[in-house]
Coordinates of C-alpha atoms and ligand atoms in Angstrom, one line a residue:
X1 CA 6.6 36.4 -6.5
X2 CA 5.0 33.5 -8.5
X3 CA 3.1 30.9 -6.5
X4 CA 4.6 27.6 -5.7
X5 CA 3.7 24.9 -8.1
X6 CA 1.4 22.2 -6.7
X7 CA 2.7 18.7 -7.5
X8 CA 0.1 16.0 -8.1
X9 CA 0.4 13.1 -5.7
X10 CA -0.6 9.8 -7.5
X11 CA -0.8 7.0 -4.8
X12 CA -0.2 3.5 -6.2
X13 CA -0.1 1.6 -2.8
X14 CA -3.1 -0.4 -3.9
X15 CA -1.6 -1.4 -7.3
X16 CA 2.1 -1.3 -7.5
X17 CA 2.4 -1.4 -3.6
X18 CA 0.2 -4.5 -3.5
X19 CA 2.7 -6.1 -5.8
X20 CA 5.1 -6.4 -2.8
X21 CA 5.4 -10.1 -1.8
X22 CA 3.0 -10.7 1.1
X23 CA 1.1 -7.3 0.7
X24 CA -2.0 -8.6 -0.6
X25 CA -5.1 -7.0 0.8
X26 CA -8.9 -8.2 0.5
X27 CA -11.6 -5.9 -1.0
X28 CA -12.6 -4.6 2.5
X29 CA -9.2 -3.6 3.4
X30 CA -8.6 -1.9 0.1
X31 CA -11.6 0.2 0.4
X32 CA -10.7 1.0 3.9
X33 CA -7.3 2.1 2.9
X34 CA -8.6 4.1 0.0
X35 CA -10.7 6.0 2.4
X36 CA -7.6 6.8 4.4
X37 CA -5.8 8.0 1.2
X38 CA -8.8 10.3 0.5
X39 CA -8.3 11.7 3.9
X40 CA -4.6 12.2 3.4
X41 CA -5.9 14.2 0.3
X42 CA -4.0 12.4 -2.4
X43 CA -4.9 13.5 -5.8
X44 CA -5.0 10.2 -7.6
X45 CA -5.6 6.7 -6.2
X46 CA -4.4 3.9 -8.5
X47 CA -6.8 1.2 -7.2
X48 CA -5.6 -1.9 -9.2
X49 CA -5.1 -3.6 -12.5
X50 CA -8.7 -4.6 -13.4
X51 CA -7.9 -7.3 -16.1
X52 CA -5.5 -9.1 -13.8
X53 CA -8.1 -10.9 -11.7
X54 CA -11.7 -10.7 -10.5
X55 CA -10.3 -9.5 -7.2
X56 CA -8.6 -6.6 -8.8
X57 CA -11.6 -5.7 -10.9
X58 CA -13.7 -5.8 -7.7
X59 CA -11.3 -3.7 -5.9
X60 CA -11.2 -0.9 -8.5
X61 CA -15.0 -1.0 -8.8
X62 CA -15.4 -1.0 -4.9
X63 CA -13.1 2.0 -4.5
X64 CA -14.7 3.8 -7.5
X65 CA -18.2 3.2 -5.7
X66 CA -17.2 4.1 -2.2
X67 CA -14.4 6.7 -2.2
X68 CA -15.1 10.3 -3.1
X69 CA -12.6 13.1 -3.6
X70 CA -9.5 11.8 -5.5
X71 CA -9.4 10.7 -9.1
X72 CA -9.6 6.8 -9.2
X73 CA -7.4 5.2 -11.6
X74 CA -7.1 1.8 -13.2
X75 CA -4.1 0.2 -14.9
X76 CA -4.3 -1.4 -18.3
X77 CA -1.8 -2.8 -20.9
X78 CA -2.1 -1.4 -24.4
X79 CA -4.7 -3.9 -25.3
X80 CA -8.4 -3.5 -26.1
X81 CA -9.6 -6.0 -23.5
X82 CA -7.6 -4.5 -20.7
X83 CA -8.9 -1.0 -21.6
X84 CA -12.6 -2.0 -21.7
X85 CA -12.2 -3.9 -18.5
X86 CA -10.6 -0.9 -16.7
X87 CA -13.3 1.3 -18.0
X88 CA -16.0 -1.0 -16.7
X89 CA -14.4 -1.1 -13.2
X90 CA -14.0 2.7 -13.1
X91 CA -17.5 3.4 -14.3
X92 CA -19.0 4.3 -10.9
X93 CA -16.1 6.8 -10.1
X94 CA -17.1 10.5 -10.1
X95 CA -13.7 11.3 -11.5
X96 CA -11.8 8.5 -13.4
X97 CA -8.5 7.8 -15.1
X98 CA -7.2 5.1 -17.3
X99 CA -3.7 4.4 -17.1
X100 CA -2.3 2.5 -20.2
X101 CA 1.2 1.4 -20.5
X102 CA 3.4 -0.2 -23.2
X103 CA 7.2 -1.0 -22.8
X104 CA 9.5 1.1 -25.0
X105 CA 13.1 0.1 -24.1
X106 CA 15.0 -2.1 -26.6
X107 CA 15.4 -4.9 -24.1
X108 CA 11.6 -5.0 -23.6
X109 CA 10.8 -4.6 -27.3
X110 CA 13.0 -7.3 -28.4
X111 CA 12.7 -9.9 -25.6
X112 CA 9.3 -9.3 -24.1
X113 CA 7.0 -7.8 -26.8
X114 CA 8.9 -8.8 -29.8
X115 CA 7.9 -5.8 -31.7
X116 CA 9.5 -3.1 -33.7
X117 CA 9.5 0.6 -32.8
X118 CA 6.7 1.5 -35.3
X119 CA 4.5 -1.1 -33.8
X120 CA 5.1 0.1 -30.3
X121 CA 4.0 3.6 -31.4
X122 CA 0.9 2.1 -33.2
X123 CA -0.1 0.0 -30.3
X124 CA 0.3 2.9 -27.8
X125 CA -1.6 5.5 -29.9
X126 CA -4.4 3.0 -30.5
X127 CA -4.6 2.3 -26.8
X128 CA -4.7 6.0 -25.8
X129 CA -7.4 6.7 -28.4
X130 CA -9.5 3.8 -27.2
X131 CA -9.0 4.9 -23.5
X132 CA -10.1 8.4 -24.5
X133 CA -13.5 7.0 -25.6
X134 CA -14.2 6.2 -21.9
X135 CA -12.8 9.2 -20.2
X136 CA -10.9 12.5 -20.9
X137 CA -8.2 11.7 -18.3
X138 CA -5.9 9.3 -19.8
X139 CA -2.4 8.5 -18.5
X140 CA 0.4 6.8 -20.7
X141 CA 3.4 5.1 -19.4
X142 CA 6.3 4.0 -21.6
X143 CA 7.4 1.1 -19.4
X144 CA 11.2 1.0 -18.7
X145 CA 11.4 4.7 -20.0
X146 CA 14.7 5.3 -18.2
X147 CA 16.3 2.5 -20.3
X148 CA 14.7 3.7 -23.7
X149 CA 16.6 5.6 -26.3
X150 CA 15.8 9.3 -25.6
X151 CA 14.9 10.2 -29.2
X152 CA 12.5 7.2 -29.5
X153 CA 11.0 7.9 -26.2
X154 CA 10.3 11.4 -27.3
X155 CA 8.5 10.2 -30.5
X156 CA 6.4 7.9 -28.5
X157 CA 5.4 10.7 -26.1
X158 CA 4.6 13.1 -28.9
X159 CA 2.4 10.5 -30.6
X160 CA 0.4 9.6 -27.6
X161 CA -0.2 13.3 -26.6
X162 CA -1.5 13.6 -30.2
X163 CA -3.8 10.6 -29.6
X164 CA -5.1 12.3 -26.4
X165 CA -2.9 11.3 -23.4
X166 CA -3.1 14.0 -20.7
X167 CA -0.4 12.7 -18.4
X168 CA 2.8 11.1 -19.4
X169 CA 4.3 9.0 -16.8
X170 CA 8.1 8.2 -17.1
X171 CA 8.7 5.1 -15.1
X172 CA 12.1 4.0 -13.9
X173 CA 10.7 0.6 -13.9
X174 CA 13.8 -1.4 -12.8
X175 CA 15.3 1.3 -10.5
X176 CA 18.2 2.0 -12.8
X177 CA 18.3 5.7 -12.9
X178 CA 20.6 8.2 -11.1
X179 CA 19.1 11.5 -9.9
X180 CA 21.2 13.8 -12.2
X181 CA 20.7 11.7 -15.3
X182 CA 16.9 11.2 -14.6
X183 CA 16.5 14.9 -14.1
X184 CA 18.2 15.4 -17.4
X185 CA 15.8 12.9 -19.1
X186 CA 12.8 15.0 -17.8
X187 CA 14.4 18.2 -19.0
X188 CA 15.1 16.7 -22.5
X189 CA 11.5 15.5 -22.7
X190 CA 10.3 19.1 -21.8
X191 CA 12.7 20.6 -24.4
X192 CA 12.2 18.3 -27.2
X193 CA 8.7 16.9 -27.3
X194 CA 6.9 19.6 -29.4
X195 CA 3.4 19.2 -27.9
X196 CA 4.5 18.6 -24.3
X197 CA 2.6 21.7 -23.1
X198 CA -0.6 19.7 -23.6
X199 CA 0.3 17.0 -20.9
X200 CA 1.5 16.7 -17.3
X201 CA 4.9 15.0 -16.9
X202 CA 4.7 12.3 -14.2
X203 CA 7.3 10.0 -12.8
X204 CA 7.2 6.5 -11.2
X205 CA 10.5 5.5 -9.6
X206 CA 11.6 2.1 -8.2
X207 CA 14.0 1.8 -5.4
X208 CA 16.4 -1.0 -6.5
X209 CA 19.4 1.3 -5.9
X210 CA 17.7 3.1 -3.0
X211 CA 17.2 6.2 -5.2
X212 CA 13.5 6.3 -5.9
X213 CA 12.8 9.4 -3.8
X214 CA 16.0 11.1 -4.9
X215 CA 15.1 10.4 -8.7
X216 CA 11.5 11.7 -8.1
X217 CA 12.8 14.8 -6.5
X218 CA 15.3 15.4 -9.4
X219 CA 12.4 15.0 -11.7
X220 CA 10.3 17.6 -9.9
X221 CA 13.2 20.0 -10.0
X222 CA 13.4 19.4 -13.8
X223 CA 9.7 20.2 -14.2
X224 CA 7.7 17.0 -13.6
X225 CA 4.3 17.9 -12.2
X226 CA 3.1 14.5 -10.8
X227 CA 4.9 12.0 -8.6
X228 CA 3.7 8.4 -8.3
X229 CA 4.6 6.8 -5.0
X230 CA 3.2 4.5 -2.2
X231 CA 2.8 4.7 1.5
X232 CA 5.9 3.3 3.4
X233 CA 7.5 2.9 0.0
X234 CA 6.1 -0.6 -0.5
X235 CA 6.1 -1.9 -4.1
X236 CA 7.5 -4.4 -6.5
X237 CA 11.0 -5.7 -5.5
X238 CA 12.7 -2.9 -3.4
X239 CA 9.6 -0.9 -3.7
X240 CA 8.4 2.5 -5.0
X241 CA 9.3 6.1 -4.0
X242 CA 7.8 6.6 -0.6
X243 CA 4.9 9.1 -0.4
X244 CA 5.8 10.4 2.9
X245 CA 9.4 11.1 2.0
X246 CA 8.5 12.8 -1.2
X247 CA 5.8 15.0 0.4
X248 CA 7.9 15.9 3.4
X249 CA 11.0 16.7 1.2
X250 CA 8.9 19.1 -0.9
X251 CA 7.3 20.6 2.3
X252 CA 10.5 21.0 4.2
X253 CA 12.7 22.1 1.3
X254 CA 10.1 24.2 -0.5
X255 CA 12.9 26.8 -0.8
X256 CA 14.8 24.5 -3.2
X257 CA 11.9 23.0 -5.1
X258 CA 9.5 26.0 -5.1
X259 CA 6.8 23.3 -5.1
X260 CA 4.5 21.7 -2.6
X261 CA 1.7 19.2 -2.6
X262 CA -2.0 19.3 -1.3
X263 CA -1.3 16.4 1.1
X264 CA -2.5 16.9 4.7
X265 CA 0.7 15.9 6.3
X266 CA -0.9 15.3 9.7
X267 CA -2.6 12.2 8.1
X268 CA 0.7 10.6 7.1
X269 CA 1.5 8.7 10.3
X270 CA -2.0 7.3 10.7
X271 CA -2.0 6.3 7.1
X272 CA 1.4 4.6 7.4
X273 CA 0.2 2.8 10.5
X274 CA -2.9 1.7 9.0
X275 CA -1.0 0.1 6.1
X276 CA 1.3 -1.7 8.4
X277 CA -1.6 -3.1 10.4
X278 CA -3.4 -4.2 7.2
X279 CA -0.6 -5.9 5.5
X280 CA 1.7 -6.9 8.5
X281 CA 4.6 -5.4 6.6
X282 CA 6.3 -3.3 9.3
X283 CA 8.6 -0.4 8.6
X284 CA 12.3 -0.4 9.8
X285 CA 12.7 1.6 13.0
X286 CA 15.0 4.3 11.3
X287 CA 12.7 4.7 8.4
X288 CA 12.5 8.4 7.5
X289 CA 9.3 10.3 8.6
X290 CA 7.4 7.2 10.0
X291 CA 9.9 4.9 11.6
X292 CA 9.8 4.5 15.4
X293 CA 13.1 6.4 15.6
X294 CA 12.5 9.1 13.1
X295 CA 12.1 11.7 15.9
X296 CA 14.0 10.0 18.7
X297 CA 17.1 11.8 19.9
X298 CA 19.4 9.4 21.7
X299 CA 22.8 11.3 22.0
X300 CA 23.0 13.5 25.1
X301 CA 24.2 16.4 23.1
X302 CA 21.2 16.2 20.7
X303 CA 18.7 15.9 23.6
X304 CA 20.2 19.0 25.3
X305 CA 20.0 20.8 22.0
X306 CA 16.4 19.9 21.3
X307 CA 15.3 20.8 24.9
X308 CA 17.0 24.2 24.6
X309 CA 15.7 25.0 21.1
X310 CA 14.0 22.3 19.1
X311 CA 15.3 23.4 15.6
X312 CA 18.9 22.6 16.6
X313 CA 18.3 19.0 15.7
X314 CA 14.8 18.7 14.3
X315 CA 14.0 19.9 10.7
X316 CA 10.3 18.6 11.0
X317 CA 8.0 18.5 14.0
X318 CA 6.4 15.1 14.7
X319 CA 3.0 16.6 15.0
X320 CA 3.3 17.9 11.4
X321 CA 3.3 14.3 10.1
X322 CA 0.5 13.2 12.7
X323 CA 2.8 11.5 15.3
X324 CA 0.8 11.9 18.5
X325 CA 2.7 13.7 21.3
X326 CA 0.9 11.8 24.0
X327 CA -0.9 8.5 23.6
X328 CA -4.6 8.7 24.5
X329 CA -5.8 5.8 26.5
X330 CA -9.3 4.6 26.6
X331 CA -10.8 2.2 29.2
X332 CA -14.0 0.4 30.0
X333 CA -15.6 3.7 31.1
X334 CA -14.9 5.4 27.8
X335 CA -18.2 5.9 26.0
X336 CA -19.3 5.3 22.5
X337 CA -18.5 8.8 21.6
X338 CA -14.8 8.8 22.7
X339 CA -14.4 5.5 20.8
X340 CA -15.9 6.8 17.6
X341 CA -13.7 9.8 17.9
X342 CA -10.6 7.8 18.3
X343 CA -11.4 5.5 15.4
X344 CA -11.9 8.5 13.1
X345 CA -8.6 10.0 14.2
X346 CA -6.8 6.6 13.4
X347 CA -8.1 7.0 9.9
X348 CA -10.9 4.4 9.7
X349 CA -14.2 5.0 8.0
X350 CA -16.7 2.5 9.4
X351 CA -20.4 2.0 8.8
X352 CA -22.6 2.1 12.0
X353 CA -22.9 -1.6 12.0
X354 CA -19.1 -2.0 11.8
X355 CA -18.5 0.8 14.5
X356 CA -21.0 -1.1 16.9
X357 CA -19.3 -4.4 16.4
X358 CA -15.9 -2.8 17.0
X359 CA -17.3 -1.0 20.0
X360 CA -18.5 -4.2 21.6
X361 CA -15.2 -5.8 21.1
X362 CA -13.4 -2.8 22.6
X363 CA -15.6 -3.2 25.8
X364 CA -14.8 -6.9 26.0
X365 CA -11.1 -6.1 25.7
X366 CA -11.4 -3.3 28.3
X367 CA -12.8 -5.9 30.7
X368 CA -9.7 -7.9 30.3
X369 CA -7.0 -5.0 30.3
X370 CA -7.2 -1.8 32.1
X371 CA -5.9 0.5 29.3
X372 CA -6.8 0.2 25.7
X373 CA -4.3 1.9 23.4
X374 CA -4.6 2.9 19.8
X375 CA -2.8 -0.3 18.7
X376 CA -5.5 -2.4 20.4
X377 CA -8.2 -0.4 18.6
X378 CA -6.4 -0.9 15.3
X379 CA -6.1 -4.7 15.9
X380 CA -9.9 -4.9 16.6
X381 CA -10.9 -3.1 13.4
X382 CA -8.3 -4.8 11.2
X383 CA -9.4 -8.2 12.5
X384 CA -13.0 -7.2 11.3
X385 CA -11.7 -6.3 7.9
X386 CA -9.8 -9.5 7.6
X387 CA -12.7 -11.7 8.8
X388 CA -14.9 -10.0 6.1
X389 CA -13.1 -12.1 3.5
X390 CA -12.8 -15.1 5.9
X391 CA -13.2 -18.7 5.0
X392 CA -12.4 -20.3 8.4
X393 CA -12.9 -18.9 11.9
X394 CA -11.0 -20.1 15.0
X395 CA -13.8 -21.0 17.4
X396 CA -12.0 -23.3 19.9
X397 CA -8.3 -23.8 21.1
X398 CA -6.8 -25.8 23.8
X399 CA -3.2 -26.6 24.3
X400 CA -1.3 -28.8 26.7
X401 CA 2.4 -28.0 27.1
X402 CA 5.2 -28.3 29.8
X403 CA 8.4 -30.0 30.6
X404 CA 7.2 -33.6 30.8
X405 CA 4.3 -33.6 28.3
X406 CA 4.2 -33.8 24.6
X407 CA 2.8 -30.5 23.3
X408 CA -0.7 -31.1 22.0
X409 CA -3.3 -28.8 20.6
X410 CA -7.0 -29.3 20.0
X411 CA -8.4 -26.8 17.6
X412 CA -12.0 -26.2 16.3
X413 CA -12.4 -24.2 13.1
X414 CA -15.9 -23.1 11.8
X415 CA -16.6 -22.7 8.1
X416 CA -20.1 -21.7 6.8
X417 CA -21.6 -22.6 10.0
X418 CA -20.1 -26.0 10.4
X419 CA -17.5 -26.9 13.1
X420 CA -14.5 -29.2 12.6
X421 CA -12.2 -30.2 15.4
X422 CA -8.9 -31.9 15.2
X423 CA -5.9 -32.5 17.4
X424 CA -2.2 -32.7 16.7
X425 CA 1.1 -32.8 18.5
X426 CA 4.1 -30.7 17.8
X427 CA 7.5 -29.4 19.0
X428 CA 5.7 -26.8 21.1
X429 CA 2.1 -25.6 21.6
X430 CA 2.3 -23.2 18.6
X431 CA 3.7 -25.9 16.2
X432 CA 0.8 -28.2 17.6
X433 CA -1.8 -25.6 16.8
X434 CA -0.3 -25.1 13.3
X435 CA -0.4 -28.8 12.5
X436 CA -4.0 -29.1 13.7
X437 CA -4.9 -26.1 11.5
X438 CA -3.2 -27.6 8.4
X439 CA -5.1 -30.8 9.1
X440 CA -8.5 -29.2 9.3
X441 CA -8.1 -26.9 6.3
X442 CA -6.2 -29.2 4.1
X443 CA -3.9 -26.3 3.1
X444 CA -0.2 -27.1 3.4
X445 CA 2.2 -24.2 3.8
X446 CA 5.8 -23.7 4.9
X447 CA 6.3 -21.1 7.7
X448 CA 9.0 -18.6 6.4
X449 CA 8.7 -15.9 9.1
X450 CA 7.2 -15.7 12.6
X451 CA 7.3 -12.5 14.6
X452 CA 5.8 -11.9 18.1
X453 CA 5.7 -8.6 19.9
X454 CA 3.7 -6.9 22.6
X455 CA 1.3 -4.7 20.9
X456 CA 1.6 -1.9 23.5
X457 CA 3.6 -1.5 26.9
X458 CA 2.5 -3.2 30.1
X459 CA 2.3 -6.8 31.2
X460 CA -1.4 -7.1 30.2
X461 CA -0.5 -6.1 26.6
X462 CA -2.0 -8.1 23.8
X463 CA 0.5 -10.2 21.7
X464 CA 0.7 -9.5 18.1
X465 CA 1.9 -12.3 16.0
X466 CA 2.7 -11.7 12.2
X467 CA 3.5 -14.8 10.1
X468 CA 4.6 -15.3 6.4
X469 CA 3.8 -18.6 4.9
X470 CA 4.7 -19.9 1.5
X471 CA 2.3 -21.7 -0.6
X472 CA 2.9 -22.9 -4.2
X473 CA 6.0 -20.6 -4.2
X474 CA 4.1 -17.5 -3.2
X475 CA 4.2 -15.6 0.0
X476 CA 1.2 -14.7 2.1
X477 CA 1.1 -12.9 5.5
X478 CA -1.2 -13.2 8.3
X479 CA -1.5 -11.3 11.6
X480 CA -3.3 -12.2 14.9
X481 CA -3.7 -10.2 18.1
X482 CA -4.8 -11.7 21.4
X483 CA -4.1 -11.4 25.1
X484 CA -3.0 -15.2 24.8
X485 CA 0.0 -15.4 22.6
X486 CA -0.7 -19.0 21.5
X487 CA -4.1 -18.0 20.3
X488 CA -2.5 -14.9 18.6
X489 CA -0.2 -17.4 16.7
X490 CA -3.1 -19.5 15.7
X491 CA -5.1 -16.5 14.4
X492 CA -2.2 -15.2 12.5
X493 CA -1.5 -18.5 10.8
X494 CA -5.3 -18.9 10.0
X495 CA -5.4 -15.4 8.5
X496 CA -2.6 -16.3 6.1
X497 CA -4.4 -19.6 5.2
X498 CA -7.7 -17.6 4.5
X499 CA -5.8 -15.4 2.3
X500 CA -4.6 -18.4 0.2
X501 CA -8.1 -19.7 0.0
X502 CA -9.4 -16.4 -1.2
X503 CA -6.9 -16.6 -4.0
X504 CA -8.1 -20.1 -5.0
X505 CA -11.6 -18.7 -5.1
X506 CA -10.5 -16.2 -7.7
X507 CA -10.5 -13.1 -5.3
X508 CA -6.9 -12.4 -5.6
X509 CA -4.5 -11.2 -8.5
X510 CA -2.4 -13.9 -10.1
X511 CA 1.0 -12.8 -11.3
X512 CA 0.9 -9.7 -13.5
X513 CA -0.3 -10.5 -16.9
Ligands
LIG601 O1 7.2 0.3 -12.9 C1 6.5 0.4 -13.9 O2 6.9 0.6 -15.0 C2 5.1 0.4 -13.7 C3 4.2 0.9 -14.9 C4 3.0 0.0 -15.1 C5 3.9 2.4 -14.7 O3 4.5 0.1 -12.6
LIG602 ZN1 6.1 0.3 -11.0

């Protein structure tokens, strides 16, 4: 029997995923997450869109320098300046790919690019040729492919293969496709593009109709050899195809697809958790594969069945996707070695200096609370990554609140070694803290979401606050963790403000060019 096909997994969490409102990450966080993707064994990491901003350029360069294993990819429009910039950012990578795109659908041709069909082909061919002067690995995407006339799409694809494209990515940019039809589109490309054997067909599906994974799988069944996806399915608007769902569908139903991936599925859950803690974007409880309820059996009949014979109601085992069967707890007597081991299992790659700093904070926390859980360790390390791009730090906080007093907060923030203290009143202690922070930083925001939860079980649990604020019409998230929930609230708010300031300093991507 012929071997199963291995589908290439192209992760775009750091590029399309980061286009989710509120999902912005700083350079440290991106490099940290790219290390986790390498451990997950993805084949390609799309690390950003280098021309888009200095921050994106630094991210692609930083990942290219630091992360070994996967191919590192950078996105570029079909413009010389984009391609040159992408090549520059990718230069340190051992294996690099330039991903050029050009919209092909009638609606994009007429209203966005204002170009005729022949001009689109010419631009695309020139772009691929130029990209090939920097690397042999060039991917081309006809943007909005699923709404492009099939014959024209085939003409574009044949021309870019001739120009040197090695991967042809077929994006369902607006999430319009339906599985049967999308599979037929891929089959048509395989049948009608004469030189298609010289390239790999890839797909990139958006989830506007909730069909991104179904469309990706239909494409695999029709012969696609690469799937583009993101952890937790984050991405522009309703998101992209979720990596964990695509990978586990191929693994669980290999009988149907006769295909698999090289993903180390036991790294799926830690990678999903890492993304959640970096971005503050939580997954819904019933999310397939990684949601809290994905393996929870509530109905008595189901519980009985699973106890009698697991496969009665479980098609995958939680341990196959890295969900720990029992939670390991550390305490103040746990040594450096146990801590280091746990940090590695959670998917982090830290320098010795970062590890020692995290260990000191772990010991300080273990002095305050008896049991230190994985979530506490994640919070310590994430706070370190966040502070790496920090502008202001919270160095003092006092609040007065109660039935017969006006809630008042006195806050001290430090920036470049200089302390600034201010006080404010509010509707409650958190509101007062937020007003004081706004007064000191001079950054005005509107709070659009505030969530507080206990990070772990137990009355000594740390409080985790996740906020979303709006500044100049854009959303930014921040997260804070502390045993005192008012302080956690202040930390979360300040983290969001620091992200805004990093944008203003040019470290963050403005709207896609
Ligand atoms: O959705 C899309 O079309 C894209 C392309 C740049 C591949 O993200
Ligand atoms: Zn996309």
